[in-house]
Amino acid sequence: ETGVTQSPTHLIKTRGQQVTLRCSSQSGHNTVSWYQQALGQGPQFIFQYYREEENGRGNFPPRFSGLQFPNYSSELNVNALELDDSALYLCASSLAGTSRTNEQFFGPGTRLTVL
Amino acid sequence: GNSVTQMEGPVTLSEEAFLTINCTYTATGYPSLFWYVQYPGEGLQLLLKATKADDKGSNKGFEATYRKETTSFHLEKGSVQVSDSAVYFCALSDYFGNQFYFGTGTSLTVIP
């Protein structure tokens, strides 16, 4: 069973640029959630995708957008990067079903630095 | 709105000491509550969960009880080990499981 993988591991961008982060969910999982974790803070929920549709969203502006593909992998896109977007971006996958508390499995994260 | 507040760290304990990490929450409806752990150099992983009032989650000697009357979900362990050194995050999800809120994390160091 393959776990959650994310790419790239590290990324450096400049203010105003756009970035795409990628996530492959754990085998058999159909739901992907994205989080932003600033240094020394807890993860902040960005949004969740279920069956290729956005299924929930946290308090992030529209320049944070996402996609989920038929194989349940996912992308996080951030436009017009700001310095405060520098953080660790975590992807978590789960299997949505009759249980609303299915465990989320987290990837190792992508460290984004905006200069 | 929903939120989670957990005790500030870092926490340093001697091996075999009793551990409590406080967590309180604000939520509408009927959230589910979780404790996640992040060991050094590893990703976040679920430690335990509780889905309704008075439920007790337990795993690896850790326990937490969902207290609706005090809106709390404190993490406890009777005797910590060096291997428990990690960062612990309290979290909640809304009833439908499509909104999640994490606390800021509490760093625990257990010394021999």
GROMACS .gro file of C-alpha atoms in nm:
model
  227
    1GLU     CA    1   0.000   0.000   0.000
    2THR     CA    2   0.150   0.330  -0.111
    3GLY     CA    3   0.118   0.623   0.128
    4VAL     CA    4   0.046   0.986   0.047
    5THR     CA    5   0.317   1.145  -0.163
    6GLN     CA    6   0.374   1.509  -0.243
    7SER     CA    7   0.591   1.691  -0.493
    8PRO     CA    8   0.808   1.882  -0.499
    9THR     CA    9   0.971   1.857  -0.158
   10HIS     CA   10   1.094   2.214  -0.160
   11LEU     CA   11   1.017   2.512  -0.380
   12ILE     CA   12   1.137   2.871  -0.397
   13LYS     CA   13   0.930   3.134  -0.574
   14THR     CA   14   0.921   3.511  -0.589
   15ARG     CA   15   0.635   3.736  -0.494
   16GLY     CA   16   0.366   3.758  -0.763
   17GLN     CA   17   0.447   3.423  -0.922
   18GLN     CA   18   0.216   3.125  -0.942
   19VAL     CA   19   0.284   2.777  -0.801
   20THR     CA   20   0.136   2.429  -0.840
   21LEU     CA   21   0.182   2.162  -0.574
   22ARG     CA   22   0.093   1.799  -0.632
   23CYS     CA   23  -0.038   1.518  -0.417
   24SER     CA   24  -0.097   1.150  -0.479
   25SER     CA   25  -0.346   1.005  -0.237
   26GLN     CA   26  -0.312   0.673  -0.062
   27SER     CA   27  -0.438   0.379  -0.263
   28GLY     CA   28  -0.815   0.342  -0.232
   29HIS     CA   29  -0.873   0.691  -0.093
   30ASN     CA   30  -1.118   0.923  -0.270
   31THR     CA   31  -1.091   1.242  -0.065
   32VAL     CA   32  -0.803   1.487  -0.046
   33SER     CA   33  -0.761   1.781   0.191
   34TRP     CA   34  -0.496   2.052   0.173
   35TYR     CA   35  -0.348   2.242   0.466
   36GLN     CA   36  -0.106   2.529   0.515
   37GLN     CA   37   0.125   2.503   0.816
   38ALA     CA   38   0.329   2.809   0.905
   39LEU     CA   39   0.639   2.759   1.118
   40GLY     CA   40   0.545   2.683   1.478
   41GLN     CA   41   0.174   2.674   1.402
   42GLY     CA   42  -0.088   2.408   1.350
   43PRO     CA   43  -0.216   2.315   1.006
   44GLN     CA   44  -0.476   2.553   0.862
   45PHE     CA   45  -0.742   2.387   0.647
   46ILE     CA   46  -0.747   2.522   0.291
   47PHE     CA   47  -1.002   2.299   0.119
   48GLN     CA   48  -1.114   1.943   0.057
   49TYR     CA   49  -1.193   1.760  -0.266
   50TYR     CA   50  -1.421   1.461  -0.299
   51ARG     CA   51  -1.485   1.295  -0.632
   52GLU     CA   52  -1.329   1.586  -0.820
   53GLU     CA   53  -1.551   1.851  -0.654
   54GLU     CA   54  -1.458   2.101  -0.382
   55ASN     CA   55  -1.635   1.971  -0.075
   56GLY     CA   56  -1.534   2.220   0.193
   57ARG     CA   57  -1.320   2.531   0.219
   58GLY     CA   58  -1.139   2.715   0.494
   59ASN     CA   59  -1.074   3.086   0.524
   60PHE     CA   60  -0.841   3.125   0.227
   61PRO     CA   61  -0.878   3.370  -0.064
   62PRO     CA   62  -0.977   3.259  -0.416
   63ARG     CA   63  -0.617   3.276  -0.536
   64PHE     CA   64  -0.585   2.938  -0.361
   65SER     CA   65  -0.750   2.687  -0.591
   66GLY     CA   66  -0.736   2.317  -0.648
   67LEU     CA   67  -0.816   2.024  -0.866
   68GLN     CA   68  -0.879   1.657  -0.811
   69PHE     CA   69  -0.831   1.412  -1.094
   70PRO     CA   70  -1.019   1.089  -1.175
   71ASN     CA   71  -0.739   0.887  -1.010
   72TYR     CA   72  -0.799   1.101  -0.695
   73SER     CA   73  -0.462   1.274  -0.712
   74SER     CA   74  -0.480   1.646  -0.652
   75GLU     CA   75  -0.317   1.982  -0.720
   76LEU     CA   76  -0.304   2.298  -0.515
   77ASN     CA   77  -0.254   2.616  -0.715
   78VAL     CA   78  -0.164   2.949  -0.562
   79ASN     CA   79  -0.167   3.264  -0.776
   80ALA     CA   80  -0.008   3.600  -0.707
   81LEU     CA   81   0.218   3.463  -0.435
   82GLU     CA   82   0.272   3.675  -0.126
   83LEU     CA   83   0.551   3.656   0.130
   84ASP     CA   84   0.304   3.523   0.390
   85ASP     CA   85   0.237   3.221   0.167
   86SER     CA   86   0.572   3.081   0.277
   87ALA     CA   87   0.482   2.765   0.468
   88LEU     CA   88   0.469   2.387   0.466
   89TYR     CA   89   0.177   2.267   0.254
   90LEU     CA   90   0.030   1.936   0.362
   91CYS     CA   91  -0.194   1.704   0.172
   92ALA     CA   92  -0.407   1.444   0.348
   93SER     CA   93  -0.614   1.168   0.195
   94SER     CA   94  -0.903   0.968   0.336
   95LEU     CA   95  -1.180   0.740   0.229
   96ALA     CA   96  -1.515   0.912   0.251
   97GLY     CA   97  -1.802   0.683   0.310
   98THR     CA   98  -2.068   0.628   0.571
   99SER     CA   99  -1.828   0.724   0.848
  100ARG     CA  100  -1.771   1.097   0.878
  101THR     CA  101  -1.458   1.047   1.083
  102ASN     CA  102  -1.244   0.841   0.855
  103GLU     CA  103  -0.879   0.886   0.936
  104GLN     CA  104  -0.680   1.131   0.730
  105PHE     CA  105  -0.335   1.016   0.620
  106PHE     CA  106  -0.090   1.299   0.576
  107GLY     CA  107   0.190   1.336   0.326
  108PRO     CA  108   0.535   1.473   0.416
  109GLY     CA  109   0.454   1.818   0.279
  110THR     CA  110   0.599   2.068   0.034
  111ARG     CA  111   0.804   2.351   0.181
  112LEU     CA  112   0.729   2.670  -0.015
  113THR     CA  113   0.947   2.977   0.027
  114VAL     CA  114   0.835   3.304  -0.127
  115LEU     CA  115   1.106   3.569  -0.167
  116GLY     CA  116  -1.704   2.985   1.422
  117ASN     CA  117  -1.514   2.669   1.503
  118SER     CA  118  -1.176   2.678   1.673
  119VAL     CA  119  -0.940   2.476   1.889
  120THR     CA  120  -0.722   2.605   2.171
  121GLN     CA  121  -0.451   2.390   2.325
  122MET     CA  122  -0.202   2.454   2.598
  123GLU     CA  123   0.118   2.629   2.510
  124GLY     CA  124   0.440   2.436   2.512
  125PRO     CA  125   0.700   2.325   2.526
  126VAL     CA  126   0.642   2.063   2.791
  127THR     CA  127   0.933   1.871   2.944
  128LEU     CA  128   0.870   1.566   3.161
  129SER     CA  129   1.077   1.293   3.318
  130GLU     CA  130   1.020   0.937   3.205
  131GLU     CA  131   0.722   0.772   3.380
  132ALA     CA  132   0.564   1.108   3.469
  133PHE     CA  133   0.194   1.175   3.415
  134LEU     CA  134   0.104   1.379   3.108
  135THR     CA  135  -0.187   1.613   3.049
  136ILE     CA  136  -0.216   1.837   2.746
  137ASN     CA  137  -0.522   2.059   2.763
  138CYS     CA  138  -0.746   2.120   2.465
  139THR     CA  139  -1.069   2.316   2.449
  140TYR     CA  140  -1.284   2.384   2.150
  141THR     CA  141  -1.555   2.609   2.015
  142ALA     CA  142  -1.792   2.454   1.767
  143THR     CA  143  -2.144   2.462   1.637
  144GLY     CA  144  -2.334   2.140   1.601
  145TYR     CA  145  -2.172   1.806   1.671
  146PRO     CA  146  -1.801   1.805   1.587
  147SER     CA  147  -1.564   1.511   1.600
  148LEU     CA  148  -1.244   1.554   1.799
  149PHE     CA  149  -0.895   1.423   1.730
  150TRP     CA  150  -0.541   1.416   1.861
  151TYR     CA  151  -0.267   1.397   1.600
  152VAL     CA  152   0.102   1.341   1.672
  153GLN     CA  153   0.410   1.438   1.476
  154TYR     CA  154   0.726   1.250   1.573
  155PRO     CA  155   1.061   1.406   1.483
  156GLY     CA  156   1.123   1.379   1.110
  157GLU     CA  157   0.785   1.220   1.041
  158GLY     CA  158   0.448   1.334   0.910
  159LEU     CA  159   0.130   1.392   1.106
  160GLN     CA  160  -0.051   1.080   1.215
  161LEU     CA  161  -0.375   1.019   1.397
  162LEU     CA  162  -0.329   0.925   1.762
  163LEU     CA  163  -0.692   0.894   1.874
  164LYS     CA  164  -1.040   1.025   1.805
  165ALA     CA  165  -1.388   1.064   1.956
  166THR     CA  166  -1.705   1.129   1.762
  167LYS     CA  167  -1.965   1.216   2.024
  168ALA     CA  168  -2.002   1.344   2.378
  169ASP     CA  169  -1.861   1.118   2.652
  170ASP     CA  170  -1.673   0.904   2.400
  171LYS     CA  171  -1.322   0.812   2.510
  172GLY     CA  172  -1.053   0.774   2.246
  173SER     CA  173  -0.746   0.569   2.336
  174ASN     CA  174  -0.428   0.447   2.171
  175LYS     CA  175  -0.073   0.362   2.279
  176GLY     CA  176  -0.158   0.437   2.642
  177PHE     CA  177  -0.296   0.783   2.559
  178GLU     CA  178  -0.657   0.872   2.637
  179ALA     CA  179  -0.890   1.165   2.581
  180THR     CA  180  -1.258   1.205   2.668
  181TYR     CA  181  -1.498   1.421   2.467
  182ARG     CA  182  -1.655   1.653   2.729
  183LYS     CA  183  -1.937   1.857   2.581
  184GLU     CA  184  -2.021   2.031   2.908
  185THR     CA  185  -1.669   2.176   2.935
  186THR     CA  186  -1.598   2.175   2.559
  187SER     CA  187  -1.274   1.993   2.626
  188PHE     CA  188  -1.073   1.700   2.494
  189HIS     CA  189  -0.766   1.680   2.716
  190LEU     CA  190  -0.494   1.429   2.629
  191GLU     CA  191  -0.358   1.215   2.913
  192LYS     CA  192  -0.105   0.939   2.961
  193GLY     CA  193  -0.022   0.780   3.292
  194SER     CA  194   0.347   0.711   3.232
  195VAL     CA  195   0.532   0.876   2.946
  196GLN     CA  196   0.834   0.729   2.772
  197VAL     CA  197   1.121   0.892   2.588
  198SER     CA  198   0.966   0.765   2.265
  199ASP     CA  199   0.659   0.985   2.329
  200SER     CA  200   0.865   1.296   2.257
  201ALA     CA  201   0.679   1.464   1.971
  202VAL     CA  202   0.447   1.752   1.884
  203TYR     CA  203   0.081   1.688   1.967
  204PHE     CA  204  -0.206   1.861   1.785
  205CYS     CA  205  -0.568   1.876   1.896
  206ALA     CA  206  -0.815   1.903   1.609
  207LEU     CA  207  -1.184   1.902   1.530
  208SER     CA  208  -1.395   1.840   1.225
  209ASP     CA  209  -1.745   1.958   1.163
  210TYR     CA  210  -2.028   1.706   1.165
  211PHE     CA  211  -1.991   1.623   0.798
  212GLY     CA  212  -1.615   1.587   0.809
  213ASN     CA  213  -1.541   1.849   0.546
  214GLN     CA  214  -1.406   2.132   0.761
  215PHE     CA  215  -1.110   2.082   0.990
  216TYR     CA  216  -0.950   2.297   1.259
  217PHE     CA  217  -0.618   2.230   1.432
  218GLY     CA  218  -0.465   2.375   1.746
  219THR     CA  219  -0.119   2.527   1.741
  220GLY     CA  220   0.052   2.214   1.872
  221THR     CA  221   0.225   2.128   2.198
  222SER     CA  222   0.583   2.008   2.192
  223LEU     CA  223   0.659   1.732   2.445
  224THR     CA  224   1.009   1.626   2.543
  225VAL     CA  225   1.052   1.330   2.775
  226ILE     CA  226   1.391   1.298   2.941
  227PRO     CA  227   1.530   0.972   3.086
   0.00000   0.00000   0.00000
